[in-house]
PDB file of N, CA and C in Angstrom:
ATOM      1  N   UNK A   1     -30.756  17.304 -23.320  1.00  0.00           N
ATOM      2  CA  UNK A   1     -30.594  15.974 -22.786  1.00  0.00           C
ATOM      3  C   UNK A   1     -29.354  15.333 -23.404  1.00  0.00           C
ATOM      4  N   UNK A   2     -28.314  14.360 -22.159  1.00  0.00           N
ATOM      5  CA  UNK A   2     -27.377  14.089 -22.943  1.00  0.00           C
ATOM      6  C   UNK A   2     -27.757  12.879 -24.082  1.00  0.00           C
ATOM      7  N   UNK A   3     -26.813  12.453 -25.051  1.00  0.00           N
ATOM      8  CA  UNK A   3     -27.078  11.137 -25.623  1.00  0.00           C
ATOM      9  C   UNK A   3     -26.281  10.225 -25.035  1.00  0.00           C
ATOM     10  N   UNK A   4     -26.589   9.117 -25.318  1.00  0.00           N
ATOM     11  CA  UNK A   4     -25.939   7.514 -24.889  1.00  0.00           C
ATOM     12  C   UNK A   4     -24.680   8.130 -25.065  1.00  0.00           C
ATOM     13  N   UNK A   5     -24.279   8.507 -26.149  1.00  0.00           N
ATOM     14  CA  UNK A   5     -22.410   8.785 -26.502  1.00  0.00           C
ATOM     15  C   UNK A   5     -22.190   9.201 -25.226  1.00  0.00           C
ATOM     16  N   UNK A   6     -22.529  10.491 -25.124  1.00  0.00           N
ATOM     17  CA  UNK A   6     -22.205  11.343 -23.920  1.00  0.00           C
ATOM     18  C   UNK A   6     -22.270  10.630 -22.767  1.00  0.00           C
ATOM     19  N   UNK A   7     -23.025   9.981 -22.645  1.00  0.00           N
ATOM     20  CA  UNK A   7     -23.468   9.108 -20.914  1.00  0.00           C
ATOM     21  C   UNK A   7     -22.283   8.393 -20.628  1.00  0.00           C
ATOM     22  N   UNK A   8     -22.346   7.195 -21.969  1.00  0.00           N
ATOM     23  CA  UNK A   8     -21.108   6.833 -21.886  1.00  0.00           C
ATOM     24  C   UNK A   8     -20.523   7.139 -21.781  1.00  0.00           C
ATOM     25  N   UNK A   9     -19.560   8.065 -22.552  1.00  0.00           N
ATOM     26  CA  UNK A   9     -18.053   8.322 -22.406  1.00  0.00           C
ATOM     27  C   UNK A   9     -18.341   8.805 -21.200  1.00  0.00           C
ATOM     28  N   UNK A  10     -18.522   9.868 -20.570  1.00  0.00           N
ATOM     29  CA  UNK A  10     -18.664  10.237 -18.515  1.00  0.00           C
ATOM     30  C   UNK A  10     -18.448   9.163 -18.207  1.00  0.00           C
ATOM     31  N   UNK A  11     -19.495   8.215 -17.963  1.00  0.00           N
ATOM     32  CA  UNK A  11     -19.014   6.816 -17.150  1.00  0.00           C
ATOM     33  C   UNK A  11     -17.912   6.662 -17.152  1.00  0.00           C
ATOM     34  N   UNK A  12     -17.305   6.129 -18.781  1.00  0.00           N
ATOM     35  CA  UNK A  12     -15.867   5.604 -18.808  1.00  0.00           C
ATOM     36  C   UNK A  12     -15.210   6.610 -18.051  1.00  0.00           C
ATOM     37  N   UNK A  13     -14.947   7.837 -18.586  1.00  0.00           N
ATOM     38  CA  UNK A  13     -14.277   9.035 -17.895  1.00  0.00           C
ATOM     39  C   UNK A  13     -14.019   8.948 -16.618  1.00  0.00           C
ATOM     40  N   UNK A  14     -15.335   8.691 -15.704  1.00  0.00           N
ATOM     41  CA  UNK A  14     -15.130   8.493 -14.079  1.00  0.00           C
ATOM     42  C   UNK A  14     -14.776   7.121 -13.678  1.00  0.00           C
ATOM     43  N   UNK A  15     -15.120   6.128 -14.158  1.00  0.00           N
ATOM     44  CA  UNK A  15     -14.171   5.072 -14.024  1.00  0.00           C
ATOM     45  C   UNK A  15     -12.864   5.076 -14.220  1.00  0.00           C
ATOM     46  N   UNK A  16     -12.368   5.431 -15.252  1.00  0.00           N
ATOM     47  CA  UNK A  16     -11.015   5.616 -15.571  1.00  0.00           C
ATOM     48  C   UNK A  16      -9.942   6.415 -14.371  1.00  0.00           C
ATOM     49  N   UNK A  17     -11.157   7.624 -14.329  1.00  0.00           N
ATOM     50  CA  UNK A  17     -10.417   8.338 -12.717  1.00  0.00           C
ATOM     51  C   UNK A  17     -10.435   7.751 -11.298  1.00  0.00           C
ATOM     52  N   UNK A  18     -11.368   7.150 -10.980  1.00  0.00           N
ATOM     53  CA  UNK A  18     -11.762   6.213 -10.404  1.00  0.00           C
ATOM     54  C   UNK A  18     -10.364   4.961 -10.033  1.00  0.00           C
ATOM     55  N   UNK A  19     -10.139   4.672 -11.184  1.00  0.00           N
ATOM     56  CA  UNK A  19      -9.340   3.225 -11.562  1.00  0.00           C
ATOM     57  C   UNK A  19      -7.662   4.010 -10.844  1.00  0.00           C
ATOM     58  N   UNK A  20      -7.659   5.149 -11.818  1.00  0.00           N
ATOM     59  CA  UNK A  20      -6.078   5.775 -11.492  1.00  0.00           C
ATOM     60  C   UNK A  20      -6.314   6.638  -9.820  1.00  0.00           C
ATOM     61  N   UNK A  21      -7.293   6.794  -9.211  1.00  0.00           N
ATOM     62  CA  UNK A  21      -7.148   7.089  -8.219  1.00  0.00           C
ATOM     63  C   UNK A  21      -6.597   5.724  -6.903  1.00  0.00           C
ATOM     64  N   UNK A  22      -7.358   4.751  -7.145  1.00  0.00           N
ATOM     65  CA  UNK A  22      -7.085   3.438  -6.725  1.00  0.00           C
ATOM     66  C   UNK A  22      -5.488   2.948  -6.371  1.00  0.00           C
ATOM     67  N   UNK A  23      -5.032   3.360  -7.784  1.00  0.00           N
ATOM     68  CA  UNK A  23      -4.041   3.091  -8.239  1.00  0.00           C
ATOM     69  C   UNK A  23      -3.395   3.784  -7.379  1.00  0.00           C
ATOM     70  N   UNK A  24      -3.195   4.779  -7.242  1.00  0.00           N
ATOM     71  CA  UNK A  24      -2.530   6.000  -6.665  1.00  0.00           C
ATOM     72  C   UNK A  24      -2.012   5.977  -5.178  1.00  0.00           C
ATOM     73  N   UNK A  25      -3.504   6.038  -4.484  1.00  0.00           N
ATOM     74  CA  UNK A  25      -3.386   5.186  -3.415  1.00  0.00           C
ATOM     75  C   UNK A  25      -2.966   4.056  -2.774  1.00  0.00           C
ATOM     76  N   UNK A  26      -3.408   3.070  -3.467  1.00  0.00           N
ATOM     77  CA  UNK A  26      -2.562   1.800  -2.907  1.00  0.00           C
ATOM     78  C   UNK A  26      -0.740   1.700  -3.380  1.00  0.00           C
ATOM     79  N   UNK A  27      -0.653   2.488  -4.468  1.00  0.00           N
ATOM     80  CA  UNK A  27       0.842   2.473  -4.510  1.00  0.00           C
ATOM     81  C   UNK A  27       1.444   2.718  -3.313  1.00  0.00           C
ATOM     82  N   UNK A  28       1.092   4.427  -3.200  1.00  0.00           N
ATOM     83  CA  UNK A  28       1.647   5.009  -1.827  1.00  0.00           C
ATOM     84  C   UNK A  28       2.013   4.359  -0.650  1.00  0.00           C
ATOM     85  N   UNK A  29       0.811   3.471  -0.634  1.00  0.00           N
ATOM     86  CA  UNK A  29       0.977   2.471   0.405  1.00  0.00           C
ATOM     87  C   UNK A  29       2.164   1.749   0.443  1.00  0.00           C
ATOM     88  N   UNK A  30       2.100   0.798  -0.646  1.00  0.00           N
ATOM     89  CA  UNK A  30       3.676   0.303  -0.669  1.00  0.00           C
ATOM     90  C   UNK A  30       4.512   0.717   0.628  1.00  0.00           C
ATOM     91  N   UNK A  31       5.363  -0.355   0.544  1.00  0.00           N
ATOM     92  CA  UNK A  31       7.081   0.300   1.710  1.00  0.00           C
ATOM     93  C   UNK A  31       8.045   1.048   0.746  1.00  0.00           C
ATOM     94  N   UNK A  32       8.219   1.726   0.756  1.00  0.00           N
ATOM     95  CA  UNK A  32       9.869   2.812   0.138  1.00  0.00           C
ATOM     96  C   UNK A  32       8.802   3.619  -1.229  1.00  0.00           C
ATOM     97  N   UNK A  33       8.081   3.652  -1.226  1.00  0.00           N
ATOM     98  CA  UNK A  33       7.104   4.594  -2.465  1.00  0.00           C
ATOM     99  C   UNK A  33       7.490   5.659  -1.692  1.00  0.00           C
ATOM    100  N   UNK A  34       7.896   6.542  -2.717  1.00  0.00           N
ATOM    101  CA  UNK A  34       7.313   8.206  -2.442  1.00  0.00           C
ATOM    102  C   UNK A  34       6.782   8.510  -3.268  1.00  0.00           C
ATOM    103  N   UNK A  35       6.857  10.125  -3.007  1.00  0.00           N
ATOM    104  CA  UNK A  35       6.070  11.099  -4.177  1.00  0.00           C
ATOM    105  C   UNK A  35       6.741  10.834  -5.885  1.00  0.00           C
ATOM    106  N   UNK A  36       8.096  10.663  -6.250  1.00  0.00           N
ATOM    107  CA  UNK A  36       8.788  10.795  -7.381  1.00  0.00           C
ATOM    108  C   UNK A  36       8.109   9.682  -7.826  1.00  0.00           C
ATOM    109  N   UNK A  37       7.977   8.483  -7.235  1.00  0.00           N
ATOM    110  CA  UNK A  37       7.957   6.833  -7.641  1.00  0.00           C
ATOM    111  C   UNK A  37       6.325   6.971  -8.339  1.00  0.00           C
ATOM    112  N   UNK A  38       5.545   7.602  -7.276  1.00  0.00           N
ATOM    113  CA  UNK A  38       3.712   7.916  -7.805  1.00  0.00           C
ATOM    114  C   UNK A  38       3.577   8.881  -8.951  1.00  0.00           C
ATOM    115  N   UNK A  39       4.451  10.122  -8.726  1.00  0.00           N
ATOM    116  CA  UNK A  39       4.345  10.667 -10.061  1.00  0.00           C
ATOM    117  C   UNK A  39       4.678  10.121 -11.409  1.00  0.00           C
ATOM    118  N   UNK A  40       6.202   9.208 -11.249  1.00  0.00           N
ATOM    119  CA  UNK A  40       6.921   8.849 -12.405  1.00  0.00           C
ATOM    120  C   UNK A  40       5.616   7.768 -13.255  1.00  0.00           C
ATOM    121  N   UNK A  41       5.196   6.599 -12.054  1.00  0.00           N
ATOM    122  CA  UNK A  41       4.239   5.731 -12.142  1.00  0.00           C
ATOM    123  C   UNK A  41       2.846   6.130 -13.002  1.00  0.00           C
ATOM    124  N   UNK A  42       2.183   7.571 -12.646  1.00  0.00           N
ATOM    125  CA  UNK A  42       0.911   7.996 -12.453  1.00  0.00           C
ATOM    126  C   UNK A  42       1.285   8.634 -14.372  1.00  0.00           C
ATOM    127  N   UNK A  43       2.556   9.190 -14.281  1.00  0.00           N
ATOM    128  CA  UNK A  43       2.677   9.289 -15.933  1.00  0.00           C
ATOM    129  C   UNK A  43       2.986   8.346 -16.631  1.00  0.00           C
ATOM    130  N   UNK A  44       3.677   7.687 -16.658  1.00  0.00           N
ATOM    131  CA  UNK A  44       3.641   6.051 -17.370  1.00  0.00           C
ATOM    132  C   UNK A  44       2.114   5.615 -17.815  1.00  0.00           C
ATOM    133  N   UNK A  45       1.314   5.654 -16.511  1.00  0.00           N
ATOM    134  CA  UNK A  45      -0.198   5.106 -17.256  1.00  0.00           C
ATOM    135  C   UNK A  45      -0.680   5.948 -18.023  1.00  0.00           C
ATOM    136  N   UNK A  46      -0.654   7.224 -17.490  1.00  0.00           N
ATOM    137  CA  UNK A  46      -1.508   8.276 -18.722  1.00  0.00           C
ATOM    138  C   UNK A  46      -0.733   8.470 -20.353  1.00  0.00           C
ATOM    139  N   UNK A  47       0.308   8.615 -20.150  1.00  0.00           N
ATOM    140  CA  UNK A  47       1.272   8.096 -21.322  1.00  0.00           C
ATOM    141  C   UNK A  47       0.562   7.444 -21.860  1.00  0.00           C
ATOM    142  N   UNK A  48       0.340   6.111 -21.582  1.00  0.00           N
ATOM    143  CA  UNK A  48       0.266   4.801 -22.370  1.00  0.00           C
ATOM    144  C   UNK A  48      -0.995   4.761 -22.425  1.00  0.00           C
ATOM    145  N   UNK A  49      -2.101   4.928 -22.066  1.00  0.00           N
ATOM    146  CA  UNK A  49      -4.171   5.341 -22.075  1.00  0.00           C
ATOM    147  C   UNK A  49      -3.716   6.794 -23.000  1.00  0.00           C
ATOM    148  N   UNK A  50      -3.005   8.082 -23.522  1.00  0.00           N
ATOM    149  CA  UNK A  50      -3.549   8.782 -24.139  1.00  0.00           C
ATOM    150  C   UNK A  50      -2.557   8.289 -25.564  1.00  0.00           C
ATOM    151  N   UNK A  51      -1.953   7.552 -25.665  1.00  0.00           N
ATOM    152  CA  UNK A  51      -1.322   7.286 -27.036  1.00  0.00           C
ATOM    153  C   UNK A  51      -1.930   5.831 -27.635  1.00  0.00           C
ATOM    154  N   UNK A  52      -2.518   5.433 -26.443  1.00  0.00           N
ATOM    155  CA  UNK A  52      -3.262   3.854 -27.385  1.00  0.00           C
ATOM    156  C   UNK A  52      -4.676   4.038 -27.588  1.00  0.00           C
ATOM    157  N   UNK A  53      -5.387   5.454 -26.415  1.00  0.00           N
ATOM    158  CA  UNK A  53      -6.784   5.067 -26.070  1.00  0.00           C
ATOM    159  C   UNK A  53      -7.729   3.682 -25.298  1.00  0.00           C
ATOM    160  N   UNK A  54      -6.512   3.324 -24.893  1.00  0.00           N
ATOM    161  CA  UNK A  54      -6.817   2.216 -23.876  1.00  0.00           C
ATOM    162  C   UNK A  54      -7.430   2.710 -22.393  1.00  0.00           C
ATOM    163  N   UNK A  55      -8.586   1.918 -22.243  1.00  0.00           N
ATOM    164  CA  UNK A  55      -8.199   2.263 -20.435  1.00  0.00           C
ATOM    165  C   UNK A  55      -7.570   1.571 -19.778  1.00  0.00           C
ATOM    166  N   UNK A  56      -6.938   2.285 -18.270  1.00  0.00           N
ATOM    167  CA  UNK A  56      -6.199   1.537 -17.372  1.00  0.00           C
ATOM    168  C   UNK A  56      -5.876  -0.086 -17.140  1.00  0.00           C
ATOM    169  N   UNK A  57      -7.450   0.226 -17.216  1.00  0.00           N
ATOM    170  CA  UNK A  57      -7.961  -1.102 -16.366  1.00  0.00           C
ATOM    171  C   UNK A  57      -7.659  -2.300 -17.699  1.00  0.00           C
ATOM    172  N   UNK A  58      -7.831  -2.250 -18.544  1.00  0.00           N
ATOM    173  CA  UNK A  58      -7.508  -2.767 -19.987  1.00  0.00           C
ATOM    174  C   UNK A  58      -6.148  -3.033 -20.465  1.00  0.00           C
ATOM    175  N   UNK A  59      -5.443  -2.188 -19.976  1.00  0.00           N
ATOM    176  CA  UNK A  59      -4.049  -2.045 -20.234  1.00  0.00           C
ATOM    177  C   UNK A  59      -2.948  -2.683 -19.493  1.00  0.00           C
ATOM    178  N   UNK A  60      -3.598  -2.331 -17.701  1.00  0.00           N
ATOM    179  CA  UNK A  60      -2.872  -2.733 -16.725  1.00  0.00           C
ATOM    180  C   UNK A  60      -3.583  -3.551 -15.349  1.00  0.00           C
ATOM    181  N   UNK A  61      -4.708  -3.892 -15.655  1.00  0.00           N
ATOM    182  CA  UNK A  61      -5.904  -5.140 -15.245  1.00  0.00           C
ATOM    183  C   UNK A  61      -5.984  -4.040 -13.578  1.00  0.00           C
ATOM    184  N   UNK A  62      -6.252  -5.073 -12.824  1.00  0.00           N
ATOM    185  CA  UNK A  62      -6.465  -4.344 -11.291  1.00  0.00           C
ATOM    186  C   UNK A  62      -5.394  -3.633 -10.691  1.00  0.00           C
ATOM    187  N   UNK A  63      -5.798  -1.786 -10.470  1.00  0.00           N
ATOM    188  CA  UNK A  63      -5.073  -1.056  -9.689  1.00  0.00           C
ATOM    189  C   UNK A  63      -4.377  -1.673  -8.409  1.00  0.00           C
ATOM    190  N   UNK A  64      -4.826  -2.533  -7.603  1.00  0.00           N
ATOM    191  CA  UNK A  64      -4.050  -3.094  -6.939  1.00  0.00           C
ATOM    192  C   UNK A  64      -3.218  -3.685  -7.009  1.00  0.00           C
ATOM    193  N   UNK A  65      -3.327  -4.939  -7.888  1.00  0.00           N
ATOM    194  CA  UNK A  65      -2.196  -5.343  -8.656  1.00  0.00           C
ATOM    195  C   UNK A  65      -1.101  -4.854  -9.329  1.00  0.00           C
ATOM    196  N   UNK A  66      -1.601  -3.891  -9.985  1.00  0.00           N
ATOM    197  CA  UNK A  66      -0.418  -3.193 -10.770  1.00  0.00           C
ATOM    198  C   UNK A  66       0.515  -2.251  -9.675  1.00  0.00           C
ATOM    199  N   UNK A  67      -0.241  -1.882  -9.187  1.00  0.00           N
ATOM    200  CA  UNK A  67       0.239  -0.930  -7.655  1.00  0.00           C
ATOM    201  C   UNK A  67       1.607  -1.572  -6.912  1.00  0.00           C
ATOM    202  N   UNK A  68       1.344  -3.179  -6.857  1.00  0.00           N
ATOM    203  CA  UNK A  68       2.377  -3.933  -6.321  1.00  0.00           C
ATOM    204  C   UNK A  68       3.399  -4.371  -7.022  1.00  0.00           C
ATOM    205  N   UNK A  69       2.954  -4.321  -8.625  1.00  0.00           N
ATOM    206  CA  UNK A  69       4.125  -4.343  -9.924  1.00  0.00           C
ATOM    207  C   UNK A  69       4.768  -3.905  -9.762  1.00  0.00           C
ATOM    208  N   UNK A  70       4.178  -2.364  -9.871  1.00  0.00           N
ATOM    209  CA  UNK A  70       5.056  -1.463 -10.167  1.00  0.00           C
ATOM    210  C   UNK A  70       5.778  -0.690  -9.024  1.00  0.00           C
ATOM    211  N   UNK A  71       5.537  -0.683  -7.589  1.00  0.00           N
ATOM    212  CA  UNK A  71       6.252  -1.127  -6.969  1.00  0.00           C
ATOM    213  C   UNK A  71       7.779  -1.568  -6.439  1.00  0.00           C
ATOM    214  N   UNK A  72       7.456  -2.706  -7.152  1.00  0.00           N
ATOM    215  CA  UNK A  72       8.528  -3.694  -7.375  1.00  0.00           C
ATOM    216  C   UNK A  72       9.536  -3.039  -8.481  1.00  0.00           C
ATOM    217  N   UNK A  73       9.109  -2.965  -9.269  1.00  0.00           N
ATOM    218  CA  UNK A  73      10.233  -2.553 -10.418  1.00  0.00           C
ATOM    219  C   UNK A  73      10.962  -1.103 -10.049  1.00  0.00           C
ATOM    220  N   UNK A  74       9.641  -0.478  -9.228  1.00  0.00           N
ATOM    221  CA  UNK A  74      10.780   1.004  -9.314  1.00  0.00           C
ATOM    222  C   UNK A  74      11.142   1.293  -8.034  1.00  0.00           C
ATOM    223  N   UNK A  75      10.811   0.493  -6.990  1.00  0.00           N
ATOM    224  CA  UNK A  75      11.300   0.979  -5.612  1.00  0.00           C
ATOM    225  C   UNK A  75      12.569   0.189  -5.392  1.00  0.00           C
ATOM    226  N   UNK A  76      13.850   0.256  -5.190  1.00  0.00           N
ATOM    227  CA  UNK A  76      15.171  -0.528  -5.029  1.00  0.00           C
ATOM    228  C   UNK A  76      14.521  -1.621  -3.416  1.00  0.00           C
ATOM    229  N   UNK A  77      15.279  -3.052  -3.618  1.00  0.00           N
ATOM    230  CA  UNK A  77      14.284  -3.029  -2.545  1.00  0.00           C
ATOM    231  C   UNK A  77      15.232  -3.131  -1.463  1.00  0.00           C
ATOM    232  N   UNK A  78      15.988  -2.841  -0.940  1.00  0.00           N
ATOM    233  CA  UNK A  78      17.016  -2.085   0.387  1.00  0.00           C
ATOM    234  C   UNK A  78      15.766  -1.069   0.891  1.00  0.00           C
ATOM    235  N   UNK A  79      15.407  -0.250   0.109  1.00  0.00           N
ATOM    236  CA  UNK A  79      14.564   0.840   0.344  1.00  0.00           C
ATOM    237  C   UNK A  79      13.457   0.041   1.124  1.00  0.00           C
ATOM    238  N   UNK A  80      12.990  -0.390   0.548  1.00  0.00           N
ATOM    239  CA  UNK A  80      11.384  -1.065   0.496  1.00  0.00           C
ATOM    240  C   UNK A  80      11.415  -1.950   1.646  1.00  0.00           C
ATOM    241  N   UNK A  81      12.643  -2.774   2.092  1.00  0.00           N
ATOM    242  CA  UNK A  81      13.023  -3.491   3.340  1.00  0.00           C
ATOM    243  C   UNK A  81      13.506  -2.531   4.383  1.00  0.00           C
ATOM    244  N   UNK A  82      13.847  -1.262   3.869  1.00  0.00           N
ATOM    245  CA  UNK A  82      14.092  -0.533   5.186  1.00  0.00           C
ATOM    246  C   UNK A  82      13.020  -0.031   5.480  1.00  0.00           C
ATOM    247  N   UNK A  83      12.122   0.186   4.579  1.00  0.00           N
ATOM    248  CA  UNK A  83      10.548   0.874   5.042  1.00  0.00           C
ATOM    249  C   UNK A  83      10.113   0.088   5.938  1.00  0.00           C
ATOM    250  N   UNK A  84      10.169  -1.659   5.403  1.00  0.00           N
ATOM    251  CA  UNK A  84       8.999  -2.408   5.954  1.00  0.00           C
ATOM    252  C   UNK A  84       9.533  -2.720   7.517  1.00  0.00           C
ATOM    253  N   UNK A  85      10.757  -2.692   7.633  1.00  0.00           N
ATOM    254  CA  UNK A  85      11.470  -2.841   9.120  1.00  0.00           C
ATOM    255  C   UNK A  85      11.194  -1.466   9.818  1.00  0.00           C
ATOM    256  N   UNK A  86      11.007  -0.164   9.520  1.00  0.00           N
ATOM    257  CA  UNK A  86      10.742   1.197  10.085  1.00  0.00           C
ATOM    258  C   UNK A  86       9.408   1.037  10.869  1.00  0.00           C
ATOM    259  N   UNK A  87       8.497   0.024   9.456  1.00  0.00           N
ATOM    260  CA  UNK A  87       7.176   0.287   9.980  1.00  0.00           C
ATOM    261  C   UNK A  87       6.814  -0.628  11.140  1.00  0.00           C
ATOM    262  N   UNK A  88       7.283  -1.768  11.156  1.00  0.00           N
ATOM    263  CA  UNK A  88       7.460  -2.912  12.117  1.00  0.00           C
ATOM    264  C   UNK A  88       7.518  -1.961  13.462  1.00  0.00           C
ATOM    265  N   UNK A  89       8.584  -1.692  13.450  1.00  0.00           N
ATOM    266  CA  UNK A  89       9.088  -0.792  15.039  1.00  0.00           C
ATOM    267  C   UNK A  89       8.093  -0.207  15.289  1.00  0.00           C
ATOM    268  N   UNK A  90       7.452   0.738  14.318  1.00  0.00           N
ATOM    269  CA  UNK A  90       6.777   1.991  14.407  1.00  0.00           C
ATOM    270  C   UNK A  90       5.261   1.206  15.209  1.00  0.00           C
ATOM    271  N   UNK A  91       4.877  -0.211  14.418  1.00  0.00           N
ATOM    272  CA  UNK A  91       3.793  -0.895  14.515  1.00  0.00           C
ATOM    273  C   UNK A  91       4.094  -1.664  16.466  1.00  0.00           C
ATOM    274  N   UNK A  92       5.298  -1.785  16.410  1.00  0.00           N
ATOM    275  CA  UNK A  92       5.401  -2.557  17.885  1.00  0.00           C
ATOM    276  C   UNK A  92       5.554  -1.267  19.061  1.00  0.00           C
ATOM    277  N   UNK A  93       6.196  -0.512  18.917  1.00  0.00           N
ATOM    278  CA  UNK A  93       6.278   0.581  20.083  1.00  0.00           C
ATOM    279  C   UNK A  93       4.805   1.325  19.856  1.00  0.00           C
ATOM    280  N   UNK A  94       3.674   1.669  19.099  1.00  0.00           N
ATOM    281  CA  UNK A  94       2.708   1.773  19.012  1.00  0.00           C
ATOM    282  C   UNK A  94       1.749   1.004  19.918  1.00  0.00           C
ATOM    283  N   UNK A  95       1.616  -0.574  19.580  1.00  0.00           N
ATOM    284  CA  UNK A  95       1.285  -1.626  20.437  1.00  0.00           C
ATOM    285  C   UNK A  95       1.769  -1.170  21.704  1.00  0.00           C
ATOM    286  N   UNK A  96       2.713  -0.978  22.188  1.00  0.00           N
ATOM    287  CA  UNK A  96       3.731  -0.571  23.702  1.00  0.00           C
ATOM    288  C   UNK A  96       2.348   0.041  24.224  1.00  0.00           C
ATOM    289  N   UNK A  97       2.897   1.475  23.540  1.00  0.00           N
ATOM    290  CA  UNK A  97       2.317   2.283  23.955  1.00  0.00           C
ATOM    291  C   UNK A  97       0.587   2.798  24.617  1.00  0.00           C
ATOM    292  N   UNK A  98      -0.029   1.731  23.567  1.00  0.00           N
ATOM    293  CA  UNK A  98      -1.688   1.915  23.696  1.00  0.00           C
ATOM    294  C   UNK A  98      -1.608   0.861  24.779  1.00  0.00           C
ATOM    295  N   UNK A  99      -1.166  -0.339  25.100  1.00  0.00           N
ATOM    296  CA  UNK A  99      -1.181  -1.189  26.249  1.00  0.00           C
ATOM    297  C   UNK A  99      -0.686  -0.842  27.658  1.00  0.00           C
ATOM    298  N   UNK A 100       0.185   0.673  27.662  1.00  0.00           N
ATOM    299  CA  UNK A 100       0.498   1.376  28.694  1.00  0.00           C
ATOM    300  C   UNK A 100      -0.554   2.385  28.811  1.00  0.00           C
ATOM    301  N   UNK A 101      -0.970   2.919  28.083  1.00  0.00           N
ATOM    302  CA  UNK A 101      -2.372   3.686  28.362  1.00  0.00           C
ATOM    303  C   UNK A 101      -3.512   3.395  28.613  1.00  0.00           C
ATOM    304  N   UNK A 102      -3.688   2.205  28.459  1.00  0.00           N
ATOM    305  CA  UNK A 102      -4.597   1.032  28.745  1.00  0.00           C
ATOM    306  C   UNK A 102      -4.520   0.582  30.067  1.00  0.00           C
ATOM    307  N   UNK A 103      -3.421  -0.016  30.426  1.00  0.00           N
ATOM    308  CA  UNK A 103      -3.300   0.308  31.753  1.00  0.00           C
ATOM    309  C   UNK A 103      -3.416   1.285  32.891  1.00  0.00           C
ATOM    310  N   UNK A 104      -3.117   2.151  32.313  1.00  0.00           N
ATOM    311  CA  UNK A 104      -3.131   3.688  32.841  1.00  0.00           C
ATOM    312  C   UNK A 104      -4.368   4.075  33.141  1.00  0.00           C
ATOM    313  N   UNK A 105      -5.080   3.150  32.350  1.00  0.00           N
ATOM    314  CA  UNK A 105      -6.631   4.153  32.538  1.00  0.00           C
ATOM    315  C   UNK A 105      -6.687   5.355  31.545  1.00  0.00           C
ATOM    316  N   UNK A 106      -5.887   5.633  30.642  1.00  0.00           N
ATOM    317  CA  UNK A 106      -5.541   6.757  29.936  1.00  0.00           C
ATOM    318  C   UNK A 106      -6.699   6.901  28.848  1.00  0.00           C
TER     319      UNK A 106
END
């Protein structure tokens, strides 16, 4: 049978993964994030939780929040304004499109 120690620390453990999965995700989301920006990001936190023993969430409060921090600091934002204008288009000829199939009977 485990003990409290053990129970605990799991919990924390899956929270913690939990917390940096969050994280992960909603970064991506972001406009101009890629893969380099989530990796560079995703080591920065573990960095800083395995040299203090802090968790995330302790360190860097709500994955969402921080998601949009950090973000900000590492995406140039030319980038991040050309994303959010890509997605616009992408979001209006989309609209077009389902309202012509809609019509269509499609």
């Amino acid at each position: 049978m485990a003990t409290k120690d053990e129970t605990s620390d799991a919990a924390r453990e899956k929270d913690r993964e939990k917390w940096m999965a969050r994280f992960q995700v909603r970064l991506a989301m972001r406009p101009g994030v890629d893969r380099p920006v989530v990796l560079q990001a995703v080591k920065e936190v573990t960095t800083h939780c395995a040299e203090t023993g802090e968790h995330p969430r302790d360190a860097f409060g709500d994955p969402d929040a921080y998601a949009v921090e950090v973000a900000a600091r590492l995406v140039p934002r030319d980038r991040a304004d050309r994303e959010r204008r890509r997605d616009g288009r992408l979001a209006a000829l989309d609209s077009v499109l389902k309202k012509a199939r809609d019509a269509m009977g499609l």
